[in-house]
XYZ file of N, CA and C in Angstrom:
291
model
N -58.928 30.850 23.173
C -57.632 30.656 23.585
C -57.493 30.348 25.172
N -58.235 29.207 25.408
C -58.170 28.675 26.497
C -56.854 27.826 26.687
N -56.522 28.169 27.853
C -55.031 27.522 28.296
C -53.812 27.554 27.465
N -53.754 28.724 26.645
C -52.986 29.299 25.825
C -52.099 30.579 26.858
N -50.622 30.271 26.994
C -49.941 30.711 28.007
C -48.861 31.929 27.155
N -48.900 32.837 27.103
C -47.890 33.884 26.409
C -46.814 34.444 27.246
N -45.664 34.313 27.062
C -44.528 34.186 27.893
C -43.491 35.508 27.013
N -43.353 36.240 27.874
C -42.237 37.192 27.121
C -40.930 36.733 27.035
N -40.230 36.961 25.872
C -39.166 36.253 25.612
C -38.317 37.160 26.150
N -37.042 36.464 26.632
C -35.862 36.776 27.185
C -35.032 37.613 26.031
N -34.577 38.737 26.296
C -33.571 39.073 25.591
C -32.150 38.250 25.472
N -31.921 38.218 24.159
C -30.630 37.736 24.137
C -29.494 38.752 24.007
N -28.433 38.862 25.115
C -27.260 39.534 24.657
C -26.254 38.822 24.459
N -25.549 38.607 23.291
C -24.396 37.687 23.010
C -23.108 38.403 23.793
N -23.250 39.751 24.060
C -21.408 40.425 24.638
C -22.036 41.073 25.961
N -21.366 40.842 26.901
C -21.477 41.472 28.111
C -20.761 42.867 27.949
N -21.176 43.601 28.686
C -21.364 45.204 29.204
C -19.686 45.454 28.869
N -18.964 44.504 29.647
C -17.482 44.907 29.422
C -16.882 44.648 27.988
N -17.538 43.830 27.289
C -17.050 43.217 26.066
C -17.042 44.544 25.144
N -18.484 45.287 25.024
C -18.843 45.998 24.176
C -18.105 47.547 24.576
N -17.732 47.631 26.037
C -16.963 48.754 26.324
C -15.456 48.750 25.572
N -15.067 47.570 25.556
C -13.638 47.165 25.095
C -13.435 47.481 23.885
N -14.644 47.003 23.057
C -14.765 47.413 21.216
C -14.858 48.617 21.153
N -15.764 49.513 22.168
C -15.761 50.791 21.924
C -14.389 51.571 22.165
N -13.837 51.125 22.884
C -12.611 51.948 23.189
C -11.068 51.771 22.494
N -11.535 50.267 21.742
C -10.599 49.831 20.812
C -10.138 50.812 19.382
N -9.049 50.980 19.206
C -8.618 51.158 17.920
C -8.336 50.236 16.745
N -8.711 49.043 17.318
C -8.446 48.031 16.174
C -9.623 47.176 15.264
N -9.915 47.245 14.541
C -10.964 46.587 14.181
C -11.159 45.552 14.608
N -12.173 44.877 15.189
C -12.512 44.141 16.165
C -13.632 43.050 15.639
N -13.340 42.405 14.455
C -14.129 41.304 13.370
C -14.692 40.553 14.506
N -14.141 39.849 15.583
C -14.616 38.709 16.609
C -16.103 39.714 16.941
N -16.189 40.835 17.182
C -17.506 41.256 18.148
C -18.359 41.391 17.298
N -18.414 41.371 15.892
C -19.366 41.532 15.183
C -20.146 39.763 14.420
N -21.494 39.974 14.492
C -22.053 38.556 14.371
C -22.598 38.724 12.808
N -22.603 37.234 12.049
C -23.428 37.469 10.834
C -23.911 36.134 11.303
N -25.228 36.081 10.784
C -26.253 34.898 11.230
C -25.912 34.286 12.701
N -25.804 35.463 13.651
C -25.806 34.337 14.914
C -24.243 34.086 15.506
N -23.535 34.289 14.307
C -21.751 33.506 14.487
C -20.970 34.655 14.376
N -19.703 34.643 14.884
C -18.791 35.579 14.730
C -18.250 36.091 13.259
N -18.102 37.011 12.809
C -17.919 37.418 11.503
C -16.401 36.693 11.364
N -16.547 36.190 10.020
C -15.083 35.506 9.817
C -14.786 36.042 8.297
N -13.717 36.686 8.615
C -13.099 37.677 7.454
C -12.372 36.877 6.486
N -12.213 36.362 5.297
C -11.184 35.885 4.462
C -9.990 36.647 4.587
N -8.936 36.379 3.620
C -7.825 37.217 3.671
C -7.902 38.187 2.969
N -8.468 37.967 1.680
C -8.414 39.405 0.825
C -9.596 40.441 1.658
N -10.536 39.756 2.321
C -11.571 41.205 3.034
C -10.693 41.652 4.071
N -9.616 40.898 4.617
C -8.787 41.379 6.046
C -7.822 42.314 5.265
N -7.521 42.345 4.283
C -6.673 43.040 3.599
C -7.149 44.517 3.071
N -8.842 44.425 2.625
C -9.732 45.504 2.413
C -9.642 45.986 3.589
N -10.008 45.723 4.893
C -10.031 46.616 6.156
C -8.769 47.323 6.190
N -7.695 46.427 6.282
C -6.322 47.065 6.216
C -6.235 48.707 5.238
N -6.571 48.188 4.150
C -6.703 49.406 3.339
C -7.726 50.557 3.458
N -8.589 50.252 4.108
C -9.524 51.153 4.750
C -8.764 51.886 5.890
N -8.488 50.863 6.629
C -7.875 51.662 8.123
C -6.445 52.646 7.585
N -5.840 52.275 6.605
C -4.363 53.277 6.252
C -4.852 54.300 5.122
N -5.934 54.236 4.886
C -6.213 55.413 3.524
C -7.412 56.167 3.960
N -7.107 57.269 3.482
C -8.351 58.082 3.631
C -9.509 57.977 2.714
N -8.870 57.546 1.644
C -9.748 57.466 0.395
C -9.555 55.876 0.002
N -10.422 55.031 -0.381
C -10.269 53.852 -0.958
C -11.004 53.259 -2.106
N -11.112 52.575 -3.157
C -11.485 52.442 -4.202
C -11.482 50.688 -3.919
N -12.575 50.143 -4.165
C -12.569 48.693 -4.133
C -13.128 48.042 -5.724
N -11.956 47.355 -6.497
C -12.622 46.592 -7.760
C -12.473 45.402 -7.885
N -13.821 44.412 -7.369
C -13.593 42.943 -7.449
C -14.766 42.431 -7.956
N -14.533 41.193 -7.813
C -15.363 40.242 -8.891
C -16.689 40.585 -7.765
N -17.825 39.509 -8.221
C -19.129 40.072 -7.805
C -19.345 38.730 -6.759
N -20.198 38.979 -5.487
C -20.224 37.872 -4.414
C -18.997 37.500 -3.859
N -18.142 38.456 -3.610
C -16.901 38.250 -2.737
C -17.379 39.039 -1.473
N -18.121 39.389 -1.071
C -18.280 40.237 0.251
C -17.788 41.222 0.499
N -17.681 42.145 -0.849
C -17.268 43.662 -0.905
C -18.121 44.628 0.114
N -19.254 44.311 -0.101
C -20.518 45.293 0.269
C -20.311 44.948 2.011
N -20.377 43.484 2.396
C -20.507 43.187 3.466
C -19.276 43.457 4.381
N -18.071 43.385 3.909
C -16.886 43.924 4.773
C -16.747 45.398 5.027
N -17.263 46.295 4.078
C -17.218 47.538 4.119
C -18.694 48.025 5.044
N -19.866 47.382 5.159
C -20.380 47.567 5.823
C -20.456 47.476 7.314
N -19.378 46.415 7.452
C -19.007 45.941 8.729
C -18.165 46.937 9.392
N -16.641 47.530 8.452
C -16.050 48.358 8.824
C -16.720 49.647 9.187
N -17.672 50.256 8.463
C -18.249 51.364 8.931
C -19.210 51.153 10.233
N -19.593 50.155 10.509
C -20.263 50.031 11.676
C -19.528 50.166 12.663
N -18.598 49.496 12.686
C -17.600 49.376 13.574
C -16.646 50.940 13.826
N -16.448 51.648 12.626
C -16.012 52.990 12.911
C -17.338 54.034 13.152
N -18.455 53.911 12.828
C -19.490 54.547 13.275
C -19.928 54.540 14.990
N -19.313 53.356 15.565
C -19.711 52.887 16.628
C -18.577 53.227 17.725
N -17.239 53.512 17.404
C -16.356 53.752 18.081
C -15.707 55.115 18.038
N -16.220 55.966 16.725
C -15.536 57.548 16.619
C -16.677 58.236 16.661
N -17.147 59.014 17.580
C -18.235 60.097 16.865
C -17.824 60.940 15.906
N -19.116 61.177 15.224
C -19.051 62.126 13.692
C -18.378 61.669 13.059
N -17.971 60.207 12.927
C -17.457 59.490 11.885
C -18.252 59.423 10.406
N -18.138 59.983 9.495
C -18.664 60.025 8.225
C -18.172 59.025 7.148
N -18.915 58.679 6.447
C -18.457 57.720 5.345
C -19.441 57.736 4.329
N -19.262 57.380 3.019
C -20.065 57.406 2.182
C -19.633 56.234 1.121
N -20.697 55.584 0.533
C -20.516 54.628 -0.436
C -20.758 54.867 -1.578
N -20.156 54.684 -2.867
C -20.669 55.281 -4.034
C -20.315 54.004 -5.225
N -21.799 53.651 -5.735
C -21.754 52.387 -6.489
C -22.287 52.969 -8.085
N -21.244 52.551 -9.292
C -21.788 52.548 -10.498
C -23.141 52.568 -10.584
N -23.732 51.555 -10.315
C -25.069 51.203 -10.686
C -25.919 50.779 -9.454
N -27.305 50.915 -9.279
C -28.083 50.667 -8.422
C -27.998 51.706 -7.224
């Protein structure tokens, strides 16, 4: 291993502390603060409607076609709620798996 130089990789911080604090203090779902494969999360119209249903109803049931991003949308919403609201509790139930 002669001549091999190991360097410590710098941590990449996509958001500043101010951005994270504004996200934490926000009561509005901040999809722009979530990354998917290193890019800001882009929700389709029906996914934005799902988030609105989650936000305005205590209980939500979602029935939709396969592979349209239901799990990803729900996960992003729950991540945001758990980050911004202490002691937030959520459960996802599926008929299979």
